[in-house]
Short mmCIF file of C-alpha atoms in Angstrom, two decimals:
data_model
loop_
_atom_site.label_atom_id
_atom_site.label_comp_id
_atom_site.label_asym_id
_atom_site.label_seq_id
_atom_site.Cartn_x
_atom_site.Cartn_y
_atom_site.Cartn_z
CA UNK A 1 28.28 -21.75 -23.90
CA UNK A 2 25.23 -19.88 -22.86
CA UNK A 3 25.90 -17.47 -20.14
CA UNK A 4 24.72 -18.20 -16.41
CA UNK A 5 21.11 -16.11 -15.48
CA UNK A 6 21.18 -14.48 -12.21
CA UNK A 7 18.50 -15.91 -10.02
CA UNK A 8 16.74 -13.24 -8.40
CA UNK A 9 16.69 -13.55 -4.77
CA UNK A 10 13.80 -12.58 -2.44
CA UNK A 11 14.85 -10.63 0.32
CA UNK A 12 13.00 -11.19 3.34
CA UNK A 13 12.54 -9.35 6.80
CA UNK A 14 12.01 -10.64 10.39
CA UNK A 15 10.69 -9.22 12.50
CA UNK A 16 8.95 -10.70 15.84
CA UNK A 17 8.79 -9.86 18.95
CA UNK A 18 9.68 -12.88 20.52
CA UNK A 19 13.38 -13.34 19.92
CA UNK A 20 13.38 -17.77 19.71
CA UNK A 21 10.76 -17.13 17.04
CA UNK A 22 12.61 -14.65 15.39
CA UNK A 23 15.96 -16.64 15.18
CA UNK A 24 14.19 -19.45 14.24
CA UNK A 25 12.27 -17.98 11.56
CA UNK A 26 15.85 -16.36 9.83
CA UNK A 27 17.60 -20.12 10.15
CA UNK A 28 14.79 -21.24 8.39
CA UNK A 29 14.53 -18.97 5.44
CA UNK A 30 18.11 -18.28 5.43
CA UNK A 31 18.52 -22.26 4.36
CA UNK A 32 16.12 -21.67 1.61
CA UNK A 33 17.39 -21.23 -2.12
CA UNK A 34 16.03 -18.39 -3.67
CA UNK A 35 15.80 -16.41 -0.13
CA UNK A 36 17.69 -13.85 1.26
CA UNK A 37 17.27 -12.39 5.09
CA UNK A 38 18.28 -9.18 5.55
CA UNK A 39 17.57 -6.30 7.76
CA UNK A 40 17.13 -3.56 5.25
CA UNK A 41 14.67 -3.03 3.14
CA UNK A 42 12.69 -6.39 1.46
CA UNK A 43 9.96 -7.63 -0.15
CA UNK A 44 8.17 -9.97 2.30
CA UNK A 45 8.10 -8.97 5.85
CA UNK A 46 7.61 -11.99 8.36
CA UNK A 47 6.54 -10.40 11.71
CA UNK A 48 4.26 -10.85 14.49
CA UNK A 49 0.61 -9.79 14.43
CA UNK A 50 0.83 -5.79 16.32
CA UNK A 51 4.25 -5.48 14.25
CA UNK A 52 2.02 -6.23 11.24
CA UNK A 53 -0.76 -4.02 11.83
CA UNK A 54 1.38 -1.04 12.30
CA UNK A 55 3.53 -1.90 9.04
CA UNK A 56 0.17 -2.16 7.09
CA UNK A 57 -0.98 0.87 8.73
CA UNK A 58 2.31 2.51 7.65
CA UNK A 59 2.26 1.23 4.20
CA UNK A 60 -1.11 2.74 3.58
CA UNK A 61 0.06 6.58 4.63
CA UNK A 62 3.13 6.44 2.08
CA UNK A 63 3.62 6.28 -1.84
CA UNK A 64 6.73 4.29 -1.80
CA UNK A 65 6.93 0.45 -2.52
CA UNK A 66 5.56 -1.46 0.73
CA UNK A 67 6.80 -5.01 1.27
CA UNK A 68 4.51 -7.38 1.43
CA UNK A 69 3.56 -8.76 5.22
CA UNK A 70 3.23 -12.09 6.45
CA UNK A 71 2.01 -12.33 9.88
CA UNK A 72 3.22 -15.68 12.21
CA UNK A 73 0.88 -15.64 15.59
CA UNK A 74 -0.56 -17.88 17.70
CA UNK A 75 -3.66 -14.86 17.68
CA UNK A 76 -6.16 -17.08 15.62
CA UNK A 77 -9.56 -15.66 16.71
CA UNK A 78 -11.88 -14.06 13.56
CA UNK A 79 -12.02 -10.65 14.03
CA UNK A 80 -8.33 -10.32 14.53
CA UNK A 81 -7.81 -12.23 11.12
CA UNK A 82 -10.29 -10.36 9.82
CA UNK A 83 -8.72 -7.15 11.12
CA UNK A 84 -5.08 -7.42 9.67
CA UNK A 85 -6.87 -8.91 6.45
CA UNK A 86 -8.64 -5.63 6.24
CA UNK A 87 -5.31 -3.40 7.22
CA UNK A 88 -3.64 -5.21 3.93
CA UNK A 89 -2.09 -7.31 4.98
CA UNK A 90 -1.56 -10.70 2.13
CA UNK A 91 -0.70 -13.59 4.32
CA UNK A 92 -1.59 -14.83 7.46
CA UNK A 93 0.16 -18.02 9.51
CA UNK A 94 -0.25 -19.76 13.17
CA UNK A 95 2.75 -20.17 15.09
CA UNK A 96 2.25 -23.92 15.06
CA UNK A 97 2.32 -23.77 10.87
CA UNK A 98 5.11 -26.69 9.88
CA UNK A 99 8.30 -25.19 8.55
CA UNK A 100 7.25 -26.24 4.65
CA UNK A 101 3.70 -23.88 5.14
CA UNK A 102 6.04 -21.36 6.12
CA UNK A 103 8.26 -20.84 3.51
CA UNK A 104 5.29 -21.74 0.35
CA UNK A 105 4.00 -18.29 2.81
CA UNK A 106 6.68 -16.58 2.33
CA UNK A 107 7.53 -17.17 -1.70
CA UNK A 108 3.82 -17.00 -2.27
CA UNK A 109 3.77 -13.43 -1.01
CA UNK A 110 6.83 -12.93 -2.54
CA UNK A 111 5.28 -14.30 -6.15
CA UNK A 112 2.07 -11.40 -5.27
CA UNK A 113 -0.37 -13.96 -4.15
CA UNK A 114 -1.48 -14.29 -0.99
CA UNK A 115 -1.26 -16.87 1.32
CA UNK A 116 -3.29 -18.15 4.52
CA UNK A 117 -2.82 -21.31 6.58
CA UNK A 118 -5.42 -24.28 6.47
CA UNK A 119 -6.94 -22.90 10.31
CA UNK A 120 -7.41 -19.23 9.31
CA UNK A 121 -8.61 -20.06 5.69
CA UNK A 122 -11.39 -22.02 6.97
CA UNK A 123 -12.26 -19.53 10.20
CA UNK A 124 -12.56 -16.77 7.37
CA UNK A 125 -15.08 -19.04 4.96
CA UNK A 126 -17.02 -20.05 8.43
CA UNK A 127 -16.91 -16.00 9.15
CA UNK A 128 -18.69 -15.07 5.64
CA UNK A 129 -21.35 -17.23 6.56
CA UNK A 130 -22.62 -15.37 9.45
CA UNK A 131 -23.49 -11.54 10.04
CA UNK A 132 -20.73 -9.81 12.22
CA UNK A 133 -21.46 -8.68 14.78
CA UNK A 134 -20.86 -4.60 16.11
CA UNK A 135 -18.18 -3.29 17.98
CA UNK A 136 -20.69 -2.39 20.74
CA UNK A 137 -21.88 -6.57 20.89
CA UNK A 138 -17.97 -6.92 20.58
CA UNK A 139 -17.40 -5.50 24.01
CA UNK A 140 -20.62 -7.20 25.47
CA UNK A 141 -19.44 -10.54 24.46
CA UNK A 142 -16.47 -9.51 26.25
CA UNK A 143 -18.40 -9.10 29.49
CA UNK A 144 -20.36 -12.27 29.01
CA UNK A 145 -17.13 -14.49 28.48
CA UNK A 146 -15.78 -12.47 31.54
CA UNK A 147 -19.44 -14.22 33.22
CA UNK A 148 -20.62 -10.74 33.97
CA UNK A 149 -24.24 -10.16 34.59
CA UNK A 150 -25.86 -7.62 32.48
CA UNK A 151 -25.85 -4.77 35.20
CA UNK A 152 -22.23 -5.33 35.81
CA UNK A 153 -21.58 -4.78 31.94
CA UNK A 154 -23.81 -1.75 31.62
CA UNK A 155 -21.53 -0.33 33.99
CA UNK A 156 -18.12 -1.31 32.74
CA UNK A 157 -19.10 0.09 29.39
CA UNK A 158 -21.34 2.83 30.67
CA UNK A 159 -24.90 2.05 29.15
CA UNK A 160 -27.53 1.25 30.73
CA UNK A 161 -29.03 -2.58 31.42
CA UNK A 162 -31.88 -2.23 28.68
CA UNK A 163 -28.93 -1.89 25.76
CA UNK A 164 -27.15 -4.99 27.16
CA UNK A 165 -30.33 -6.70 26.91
CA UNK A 166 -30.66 -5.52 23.35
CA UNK A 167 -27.24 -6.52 22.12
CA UNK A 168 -27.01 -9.48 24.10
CA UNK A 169 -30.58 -10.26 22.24
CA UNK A 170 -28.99 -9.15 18.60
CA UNK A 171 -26.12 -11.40 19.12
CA UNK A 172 -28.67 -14.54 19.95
CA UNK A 173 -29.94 -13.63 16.49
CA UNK A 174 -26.49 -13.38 14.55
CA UNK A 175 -25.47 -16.77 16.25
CA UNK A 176 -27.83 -19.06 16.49
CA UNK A 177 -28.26 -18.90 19.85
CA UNK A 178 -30.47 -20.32 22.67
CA UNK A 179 -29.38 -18.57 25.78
CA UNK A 180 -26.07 -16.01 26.92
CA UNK A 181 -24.04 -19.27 27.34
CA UNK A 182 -24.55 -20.32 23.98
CA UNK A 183 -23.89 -17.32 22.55
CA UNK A 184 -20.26 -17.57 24.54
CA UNK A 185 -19.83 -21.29 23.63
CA UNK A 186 -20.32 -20.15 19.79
CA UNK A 187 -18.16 -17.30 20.14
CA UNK A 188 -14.95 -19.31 21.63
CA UNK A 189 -15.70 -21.87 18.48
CA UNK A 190 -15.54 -19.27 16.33
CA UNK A 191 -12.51 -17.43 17.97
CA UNK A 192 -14.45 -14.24 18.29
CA UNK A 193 -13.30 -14.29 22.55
CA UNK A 194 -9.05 -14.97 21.70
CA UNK A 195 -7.38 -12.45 23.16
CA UNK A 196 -10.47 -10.34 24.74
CA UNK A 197 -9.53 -8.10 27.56
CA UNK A 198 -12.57 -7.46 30.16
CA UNK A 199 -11.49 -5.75 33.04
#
């Protein structure tokens, strides 16, 4: 008889801040052969998207083994993807992924690949396509999706009218744009206003 090999099992953390999502989440991978959930230290960390950018912040300040981090989020726009993607982070769901997307996330990371769902794959191919824009036209998109006039902008972000103008201009270039409402219409397709705050 040949002996019995051990099957290595991938231990996987949760964790998310909200706590349906997170029990969810464990029954799920809990069920799965091959997967262990546990609340020490793993190889493929399942958490939400602010968990994950301070674990891949983390990860890059220390010389000991990292796991690997899978965020689940409904936070879809493209410079938040393209943020965590940036941080280090390998994999990348929606919170409306089905359970089967979830788990091929999961062992994928756990297998060192990476792994992004269908939505954020093709917002990041879209994103490569066009020139990004700064993190001054950033905060002056903000203001136009808030449907602030340019004065009112220059004064929430302390510059003057002119260098609204400018960047409001620059980001006409970048995206194809007719007019300011285009240029917000655009930016909601392309997720670039998800999650802006414009006070």
């Amino acid at each position: 008889m040949h002996p019995v090999s051990r099957i290595h099992s991938l231990p996987v953390g949760i964790e998310h801040k909200d706590d349906i999502v997170a029990c969810g989440l464990r029954a799920l991978l809990s069920a799965q052969p091959g997967l262990t959930v546990c609340d020490g230290a793993c190889e493929v960390l399942v958490c939400d998207y602010d968990k994950a950018l301070e674990h891949a912040a983390a990860a890059r300040g220390s010389a000991g083994p990292a796991p690997r981090i899978l965020v689940f989020t409904t936070r879809h726009g493209e410079q938040e993807v393209r943020q965590a993607l940036s941080m280090g982070v390998q994999g990348y769901l929606l919170a409306d992924a089905v359970q089967d997307d979830i788990v091929r996330g999961v062992r994928a990371l756990g297998a060192g690949q990476r792994y992004l769902s269908p939505v954020v794959a093709d917002r990041i191919a879209e994103s490569l396509a066009h020139t990004p824009l700064t993190p001054r036209e950033h905060e002056v998109l903000g203001g136009l999706g808030a449907g602030q006039c340019n004065k009112a902008i220059a004064r929430q972000l302390g510059i003057s009218v002119a260098t609204v103008k400018a960047h409001v201009s620059a980001m006409m270039d970048k995206m194809n744009a007719r007019n300011r409402t285009q240029v917000v219409s655009k930016a909601v397709q392309r997720g670039l206003l998800a999650g802006h705050r414009f006070a």
